[in-house]
Amino acid sequence: MKFAYRIFVLTILLAACAESVPVGLETGTWRVSLTLPGGELPLTMEVAGPPESPQVHFINGAERVSVPDVRIDGNRAAFVFTGFNNRIDATLDGDVLEGTLTLVKLHGEEQHIPFRAVHGESYRFFSDKAEDAPPDVAGRWAMRFVDDEGGAYNAVGEFEQDGKAVTGTILTPTGDYRFLAGSVRDGRLYLSTFDGAHAYLFEADVETDGSLSGDYWSGATWHEDWTAQRDEQAALPDATTMTWLKEGYDEFDFTFPNLEGEPVSLSDPQFAGEVVIVTLAGSWCPNCRDEAVFMAPFYEENRDRGLEIIALMYERFDEFEKAAETTRRWRDELGIEYEPLIAGISAKDEASRTLPMLNGIMAFPTTIFVNRAGKVRLIHTGFTGPGTGEHYEEFKREFTALVDMLL
């Protein structure tokens, strides 16, 4: 009888323990914080659907970054950004989800960034109210960035402000920093974004003369100082003049393996007499993803008119199979039907050596337009994505007009 009673008590205790284990994620809003060397990078996470198989989005202003692979196992959660090779692994304890963001970098090296999310909190940087009249940072800014080794570049900031809330983007000669969101408070500007690939944090003081001066952090290691002056005429170099065929080269050609390891050349018969767009890209690159999201349906609409697109993929991995597998996930996730080739590693100096006819690879993506006669008509460095608003719309109009003309 005592044995049976003990079994009964043990069964009740085990059942109670099982019921106490959290299962799934609560729906609604979560406040996420990533701990960078420069401080806390905050953003909003939204969870919808059944707790055991939810849909998860990270919010940056108008942007909603969907997590393609969400895995829930009891009180453990994994958010896998398959196209970028990055992931978040965390454990749920009540209303708090805590763990690590892993970012895969060049040659497969990893960065590990502390991750924390609290359910029911919806603010980004600050939970209390800002001053009645926060500094006005809306408008166009001429910006200057300097890294810790002295390398410098100019950029253009475009911000909108509603009370203390600020959104916008920063355009650089090689691309844009996509959707930024944040606040102004006590004479200081705070902006952040996380898109599954990059974690960016910008902070700056609003100086007495109205200029900005602060710090930019990317991931677990990268830092730059930056300054900005209001300038409605601020502009970047012409993106079509930064990359060119070197003197002595009349043709643009290459041979790289496709995802099955078979060599493919631009001079192959399948491309003869066609208009060919060659994009230098990488699955790890959000600007490249923005370009691919635009070009995938564009290709489907125009392939019967004689358009071909080739993506030369410069990946994080030296090993062909790893690079090919990452590219396959990128292709399948975005529904890409044009040809990707494995061209090399994503370091710009090493990538430049794979295409010696170019003066260099300045940015991913770089897009090369080749006419039906096999001649390069235009090379566009970088990509102006949807985070740039009207600049993106202008890019699409110019892109479409050029390809229509070539076809």
Coordinates of C-alpha atoms in Angstrom, one line a residue:
M1 CA 0.0 0.0 0.0
K2 CA 2.9 2.4 0.9
F3 CA 4.6 1.6 -2.4
A4 CA 1.4 2.4 -4.3
Y5 CA 1.0 5.6 -2.4
R6 CA 4.6 6.7 -3.2
I7 CA 4.1 5.9 -6.9
F8 CA 0.9 8.1 -6.7
V9 CA 2.7 11.0 -5.1
L10 CA 5.6 10.7 -7.5
T11 CA 3.2 10.8 -10.5
I12 CA 1.5 13.9 -9.1
L13 CA 4.9 15.7 -8.6
L14 CA 6.1 14.8 -12.1
A15 CA 2.8 16.1 -13.6
A16 CA 3.2 19.3 -11.7
C17 CA 6.7 19.8 -12.9
A18 CA 5.7 19.1 -16.5
E19 CA 2.9 21.7 -16.2
S20 CA 5.4 24.3 -14.9
V21 CA 7.7 24.0 -17.9
P22 CA 6.9 26.9 -20.3
V23 CA 5.8 25.8 -23.7
G24 CA 5.8 28.2 -26.7
L25 CA 6.0 31.9 -27.0
E26 CA 3.3 34.3 -25.9
T27 CA 1.8 36.3 -28.8
G28 CA 2.1 40.0 -28.9
T29 CA 4.9 42.5 -28.5
W30 CA 8.4 41.8 -27.1
R31 CA 11.1 44.3 -26.4
V32 CA 14.5 42.9 -27.7
S33 CA 17.9 44.1 -26.6
L34 CA 21.2 43.1 -28.1
T35 CA 24.3 43.9 -26.1
L36 CA 27.0 45.5 -28.3
P37 CA 30.3 46.9 -27.1
G38 CA 28.8 50.4 -27.5
G39 CA 25.7 49.6 -25.5
E40 CA 22.2 48.2 -25.8
L41 CA 20.7 47.9 -29.3
P42 CA 16.9 47.7 -28.9
L43 CA 14.2 46.7 -31.3
T44 CA 10.7 45.3 -31.3
M45 CA 9.7 41.7 -31.9
E46 CA 6.2 40.6 -32.7
V47 CA 4.9 37.1 -32.2
A48 CA 1.7 35.8 -33.8
G49 CA 0.0 32.4 -34.3
P50 CA 0.0 29.3 -32.0
P51 CA 2.6 29.4 -29.2
E52 CA 4.2 26.1 -30.3
S53 CA 4.6 27.2 -33.9
P54 CA 4.5 31.0 -34.0
Q55 CA 5.3 33.6 -36.7
V56 CA 8.1 35.9 -35.6
H57 CA 8.9 39.4 -37.0
F58 CA 11.5 42.0 -35.9
I59 CA 10.4 45.6 -36.4
N60 CA 12.5 48.5 -37.6
G61 CA 10.2 51.4 -38.3
A62 CA 8.3 50.5 -41.4
E63 CA 10.2 47.2 -41.9
R64 CA 9.1 43.8 -40.7
V65 CA 11.8 41.2 -40.9
S66 CA 10.3 37.7 -41.0
V67 CA 12.1 34.9 -39.3
P68 CA 12.0 32.1 -41.9
D69 CA 12.6 29.2 -39.5
V70 CA 11.2 29.3 -35.9
R71 CA 11.9 26.3 -33.7
I72 CA 10.2 25.8 -30.4
D73 CA 11.1 22.9 -28.0
G74 CA 9.6 23.4 -24.6
N75 CA 11.2 26.4 -23.0
R76 CA 13.8 26.7 -25.7
A77 CA 13.5 28.7 -28.9
A78 CA 15.7 29.1 -32.0
F79 CA 15.2 31.8 -34.7
V80 CA 17.1 30.7 -37.8
F81 CA 17.8 33.2 -40.5
T82 CA 18.5 30.6 -43.1
G83 CA 19.5 32.9 -46.0
F84 CA 22.1 34.6 -43.8
N85 CA 23.4 31.6 -41.9
N86 CA 22.7 33.4 -38.6
R87 CA 20.6 32.3 -35.6
I88 CA 19.3 33.2 -32.2
D89 CA 19.2 30.5 -29.5
A90 CA 17.4 31.4 -26.3
T91 CA 15.6 30.0 -23.2
L92 CA 12.2 31.1 -21.9
D93 CA 11.8 31.9 -18.3
G94 CA 8.4 33.4 -17.6
D95 CA 8.0 36.5 -19.8
V96 CA 11.8 36.7 -20.5
L97 CA 13.6 35.1 -23.4
E98 CA 17.3 35.1 -23.0
G99 CA 20.2 33.7 -25.1
T100 CA 22.7 34.5 -27.9
L101 CA 22.6 35.9 -31.4
T102 CA 25.2 34.2 -33.6
L103 CA 26.5 36.0 -36.7
V104 CA 28.6 34.1 -39.2
K105 CA 31.4 36.3 -40.6
L106 CA 34.2 35.9 -43.1
H107 CA 35.8 32.4 -43.3
G108 CA 33.0 31.1 -41.1
E109 CA 34.1 32.9 -38.0
E110 CA 31.4 33.6 -35.5
Q111 CA 30.3 36.6 -33.4
H112 CA 28.2 35.9 -30.3
I113 CA 26.0 38.7 -29.1
P114 CA 23.9 38.6 -25.9
F115 CA 20.1 38.5 -26.7
R116 CA 17.2 39.3 -24.3
A117 CA 13.5 39.8 -25.0
V118 CA 10.8 40.8 -22.5
H119 CA 7.1 40.1 -23.3
G120 CA 4.6 43.0 -23.1
E121 CA 7.1 45.8 -23.5
S122 CA 6.7 47.9 -26.6
Y123 CA 9.1 50.9 -26.3
R124 CA 12.4 50.9 -28.2
F125 CA 15.0 53.0 -26.4
F126 CA 13.1 54.7 -23.5
S127 CA 10.0 53.8 -21.6
D128 CA 9.4 57.2 -20.1
K129 CA 8.4 60.4 -21.8
A130 CA 11.0 62.6 -23.4
E131 CA 11.2 66.4 -22.9
D132 CA 8.4 68.5 -24.3
A133 CA 10.5 69.9 -27.1
P134 CA 13.1 67.4 -28.2
P135 CA 15.8 68.5 -30.7
D136 CA 14.7 68.5 -34.3
V137 CA 16.9 66.1 -36.4
A138 CA 14.5 65.7 -39.3
G139 CA 15.9 66.4 -42.8
R140 CA 18.9 65.7 -44.9
W141 CA 22.4 65.5 -43.5
A142 CA 25.9 65.4 -44.9
M143 CA 27.7 62.8 -42.8
R144 CA 31.3 61.7 -42.3
F145 CA 32.3 58.3 -40.9
V146 CA 35.9 57.4 -39.7
D147 CA 36.8 53.9 -38.5
D148 CA 39.3 53.1 -35.7
E149 CA 42.1 52.8 -38.2
G150 CA 41.5 56.1 -39.9
G151 CA 39.5 54.9 -42.9
A152 CA 36.9 57.5 -43.9
Y153 CA 33.9 57.9 -46.2
N154 CA 31.0 60.3 -46.7
A155 CA 27.4 59.5 -46.4
V156 CA 23.9 61.1 -46.5
G157 CA 21.4 60.8 -43.7
E158 CA 17.7 61.2 -44.2
F159 CA 15.5 61.3 -41.1
E160 CA 11.9 61.9 -40.3
Q161 CA 10.7 62.8 -36.8
D162 CA 7.4 62.7 -35.0
G163 CA 7.8 64.0 -31.4
K164 CA 10.7 62.0 -29.9
A165 CA 10.4 59.2 -32.5
V166 CA 12.9 59.2 -35.4
T167 CA 13.0 56.9 -38.5
G168 CA 15.1 57.1 -41.6
T169 CA 18.2 55.7 -43.3
I170 CA 21.8 56.4 -44.1
L171 CA 23.0 56.2 -47.7
T172 CA 26.6 55.5 -48.4
P173 CA 28.6 55.3 -51.7
T174 CA 28.3 51.5 -51.6
G175 CA 24.7 51.0 -50.3
D176 CA 22.4 52.0 -47.5
Y177 CA 21.9 51.1 -43.9
R178 CA 18.3 50.2 -44.5
F179 CA 15.5 50.9 -42.0
L180 CA 16.6 52.8 -38.9
A181 CA 14.4 53.6 -35.9
G182 CA 14.9 55.3 -32.6
S183 CA 14.5 58.5 -30.5
V184 CA 15.9 61.8 -29.6
R185 CA 16.2 62.5 -25.8
D186 CA 18.0 65.0 -23.7
G187 CA 20.0 66.3 -26.6
R188 CA 21.0 62.9 -28.0
L189 CA 20.0 60.9 -31.0
Y190 CA 19.6 57.1 -30.8
L191 CA 19.0 54.8 -33.8
S192 CA 19.1 51.0 -34.3
T193 CA 18.3 48.2 -36.6
F194 CA 18.6 44.4 -36.9
D195 CA 17.6 42.7 -40.1
G196 CA 18.8 39.1 -39.5
A197 CA 22.3 39.8 -40.9
H198 CA 23.5 43.1 -39.4
A199 CA 23.1 44.7 -36.0
Y200 CA 23.6 48.5 -36.2
L201 CA 23.6 51.0 -33.4
F202 CA 24.0 54.8 -33.9
E203 CA 24.2 57.3 -31.1
A204 CA 25.1 61.0 -31.3
D205 CA 25.0 64.3 -29.4
V206 CA 23.0 67.2 -30.9
E207 CA 25.6 69.9 -30.6
T208 CA 24.8 73.6 -29.8
D209 CA 25.3 74.5 -33.4
G210 CA 22.8 71.9 -34.5
S211 CA 25.4 69.4 -35.9
L212 CA 25.6 65.7 -34.8
S213 CA 28.6 63.9 -33.4
G214 CA 28.6 60.3 -32.2
D215 CA 29.4 56.6 -32.6
Y216 CA 28.3 53.8 -34.9
W217 CA 28.6 50.2 -33.8
S218 CA 28.1 47.1 -36.1
G219 CA 28.0 43.7 -34.5
A220 CA 30.4 42.6 -31.8
T221 CA 33.5 44.4 -33.0
W222 CA 33.2 47.2 -35.6
H223 CA 33.1 50.8 -34.5
E224 CA 33.2 54.2 -36.3
D225 CA 33.0 57.8 -35.2
W226 CA 30.6 60.0 -37.2
T227 CA 29.6 63.6 -37.6
A228 CA 26.8 65.3 -39.6
Q229 CA 25.9 68.7 -40.8
R230 CA 22.5 69.7 -42.1
D231 CA 22.7 70.0 -45.9
E232 CA 19.6 69.6 -48.1
Q233 CA 22.0 69.4 -51.1
A234 CA 24.1 66.6 -49.7
A235 CA 24.9 64.0 -52.4
L236 CA 26.9 60.9 -53.0
P237 CA 29.3 60.1 -55.9
D238 CA 27.6 58.8 -59.1
A239 CA 27.2 55.1 -58.5
T240 CA 27.7 54.4 -62.2
T241 CA 31.3 55.9 -62.2
M242 CA 32.9 54.0 -59.3
T243 CA 33.6 50.7 -61.0
W244 CA 34.8 50.3 -64.6
L245 CA 36.7 48.0 -67.1
K246 CA 40.4 48.7 -66.8
E247 CA 42.3 49.9 -69.8
G248 CA 43.3 47.1 -72.2
Y249 CA 40.1 45.1 -71.5
D250 CA 37.4 45.2 -74.2
E251 CA 35.3 42.3 -72.9
F252 CA 33.9 41.2 -69.6
D253 CA 34.1 37.4 -69.1
F254 CA 34.5 34.9 -66.4
T255 CA 34.2 31.1 -65.6
F256 CA 32.9 30.0 -62.3
P257 CA 31.1 26.8 -61.1
N258 CA 27.4 26.6 -60.7
L259 CA 25.9 25.0 -57.6
E260 CA 26.5 21.5 -59.1
G261 CA 30.2 22.3 -59.6
E262 CA 29.9 22.6 -63.4
P263 CA 31.8 25.5 -65.0
V264 CA 29.7 28.4 -66.5
S265 CA 31.1 31.2 -68.6
L266 CA 29.5 34.4 -69.8
S267 CA 30.8 33.5 -73.2
D268 CA 28.8 30.2 -73.3
P269 CA 26.3 29.8 -76.2
Q270 CA 23.3 30.1 -73.9
F271 CA 24.1 33.8 -73.3
A272 CA 25.0 34.7 -76.9
G273 CA 22.8 37.5 -78.3
E274 CA 21.1 38.0 -74.9
V275 CA 21.0 41.0 -72.6
V276 CA 22.8 39.8 -69.4
I277 CA 22.8 41.4 -66.0
V278 CA 25.7 40.2 -63.8
T279 CA 25.3 40.9 -60.1
L280 CA 28.2 40.5 -57.7
A281 CA 26.4 39.4 -54.5
G282 CA 26.4 37.3 -51.3
S283 CA 23.7 35.6 -49.3
W284 CA 25.1 37.3 -46.2
C285 CA 24.4 40.8 -47.6
P286 CA 21.1 42.6 -46.9
N287 CA 21.5 45.0 -49.7
C288 CA 22.1 42.1 -52.1
R289 CA 18.9 40.5 -50.7
D290 CA 17.0 43.7 -51.4
E291 CA 18.3 43.6 -55.0
A292 CA 17.4 40.0 -55.4
V293 CA 13.9 40.6 -54.1
F294 CA 13.5 43.2 -56.9
M295 CA 15.3 41.2 -59.6
A296 CA 13.7 37.8 -59.1
P297 CA 10.2 38.9 -60.4
F298 CA 11.8 41.3 -62.9
Y299 CA 13.6 38.3 -64.4
E300 CA 10.5 36.2 -64.7
E301 CA 8.7 39.1 -66.4
N302 CA 11.5 39.7 -69.0
R303 CA 13.3 36.4 -69.6
D304 CA 11.2 35.7 -72.7
R305 CA 12.3 39.0 -74.1
G306 CA 16.0 37.9 -74.1
L307 CA 17.1 38.8 -70.6
E308 CA 19.5 36.6 -68.5
I309 CA 20.8 37.3 -65.0
I310 CA 23.8 35.7 -63.4
A311 CA 24.6 36.1 -59.7
L312 CA 28.3 35.8 -58.9
M313 CA 28.1 34.7 -55.2
Y314 CA 30.9 35.7 -52.9
E315 CA 30.3 33.8 -49.7
R316 CA 31.7 33.7 -46.2
F317 CA 33.1 30.2 -46.7
D318 CA 36.3 29.0 -48.5
E319 CA 34.8 25.5 -49.0
F320 CA 32.8 25.1 -52.2
E321 CA 30.1 22.9 -50.7
K322 CA 29.4 25.2 -47.7
A323 CA 29.2 28.2 -50.1
A324 CA 26.9 26.3 -52.5
E325 CA 24.6 25.1 -49.7
T326 CA 24.3 28.6 -48.3
T327 CA 23.5 29.9 -51.8
R328 CA 20.9 27.2 -52.4
R329 CA 19.0 28.3 -49.2
W330 CA 19.2 32.0 -50.4
R331 CA 18.0 31.0 -53.8
D332 CA 15.1 28.9 -52.6
E333 CA 14.0 31.3 -49.9
L334 CA 13.7 34.2 -52.4
G335 CA 12.3 32.1 -55.2
I336 CA 15.2 33.0 -57.6
E337 CA 15.2 31.3 -61.0
Y338 CA 18.3 32.9 -62.5
E339 CA 21.7 31.3 -62.4
P340 CA 23.9 31.7 -59.3
L341 CA 27.6 30.8 -59.5
I342 CA 30.1 30.4 -56.7
A343 CA 32.7 33.0 -57.5
G344 CA 34.8 33.3 -54.3
I345 CA 35.1 34.6 -50.8
S346 CA 33.4 37.8 -49.6
A347 CA 36.6 39.8 -48.8
K348 CA 36.6 42.7 -51.3
D349 CA 40.4 42.5 -52.1
E350 CA 40.2 38.7 -52.7
A351 CA 37.0 39.1 -54.7
S352 CA 38.6 41.7 -56.8
R353 CA 41.3 39.3 -57.9
T354 CA 38.6 37.0 -59.4
L355 CA 37.6 39.7 -61.9
P356 CA 40.9 41.3 -63.0
M357 CA 39.3 43.3 -65.8
L358 CA 37.6 45.5 -63.2
N359 CA 39.3 48.3 -61.4
G360 CA 38.1 46.6 -58.2
I361 CA 35.0 45.5 -56.3
M362 CA 33.9 48.4 -54.1
A363 CA 30.6 47.0 -52.9
F364 CA 28.2 44.1 -52.8
P365 CA 26.1 44.2 -54.8
T366 CA 27.8 45.6 -57.9
T367 CA 25.6 45.2 -61.0
I368 CA 27.0 45.0 -64.6
F369 CA 24.8 45.4 -67.6
V370 CA 26.0 43.6 -70.8
N371 CA 24.2 44.3 -74.2
R372 CA 23.3 41.7 -76.8
A373 CA 26.7 42.2 -78.5
G374 CA 28.5 41.3 -75.3
K375 CA 29.6 44.8 -74.5
V376 CA 29.4 46.3 -71.0
R377 CA 27.0 49.3 -71.1
L378 CA 26.9 50.2 -67.5
I379 CA 28.3 49.2 -64.1
H380 CA 26.4 50.2 -61.0
T381 CA 28.1 50.1 -57.6
G382 CA 26.0 49.3 -54.5
F383 CA 22.2 49.2 -54.3
T384 CA 19.6 51.7 -53.1
G385 CA 17.1 49.6 -51.3
P386 CA 13.5 50.1 -50.1
G387 CA 14.6 51.7 -46.8
T388 CA 15.6 54.8 -48.9
G389 CA 12.0 55.6 -50.0
E390 CA 11.9 57.7 -53.2
H391 CA 15.5 56.9 -54.0
Y392 CA 14.5 53.3 -54.3
E393 CA 11.6 54.2 -56.6
E394 CA 13.9 56.3 -58.7
F395 CA 16.4 53.4 -59.0
K396 CA 13.7 51.0 -60.1
R397 CA 12.5 53.4 -62.8
E398 CA 16.1 53.9 -64.1
F399 CA 16.9 50.2 -64.0
T400 CA 13.7 49.3 -65.9
A401 CA 14.3 52.0 -68.5
L402 CA 17.9 50.9 -69.1
V403 CA 17.0 47.2 -69.5
D404 CA 14.1 48.0 -71.8
M405 CA 16.5 50.0 -74.0
L406 CA 19.0 47.2 -74.1
L407 CA 16.3 44.6 -74.9

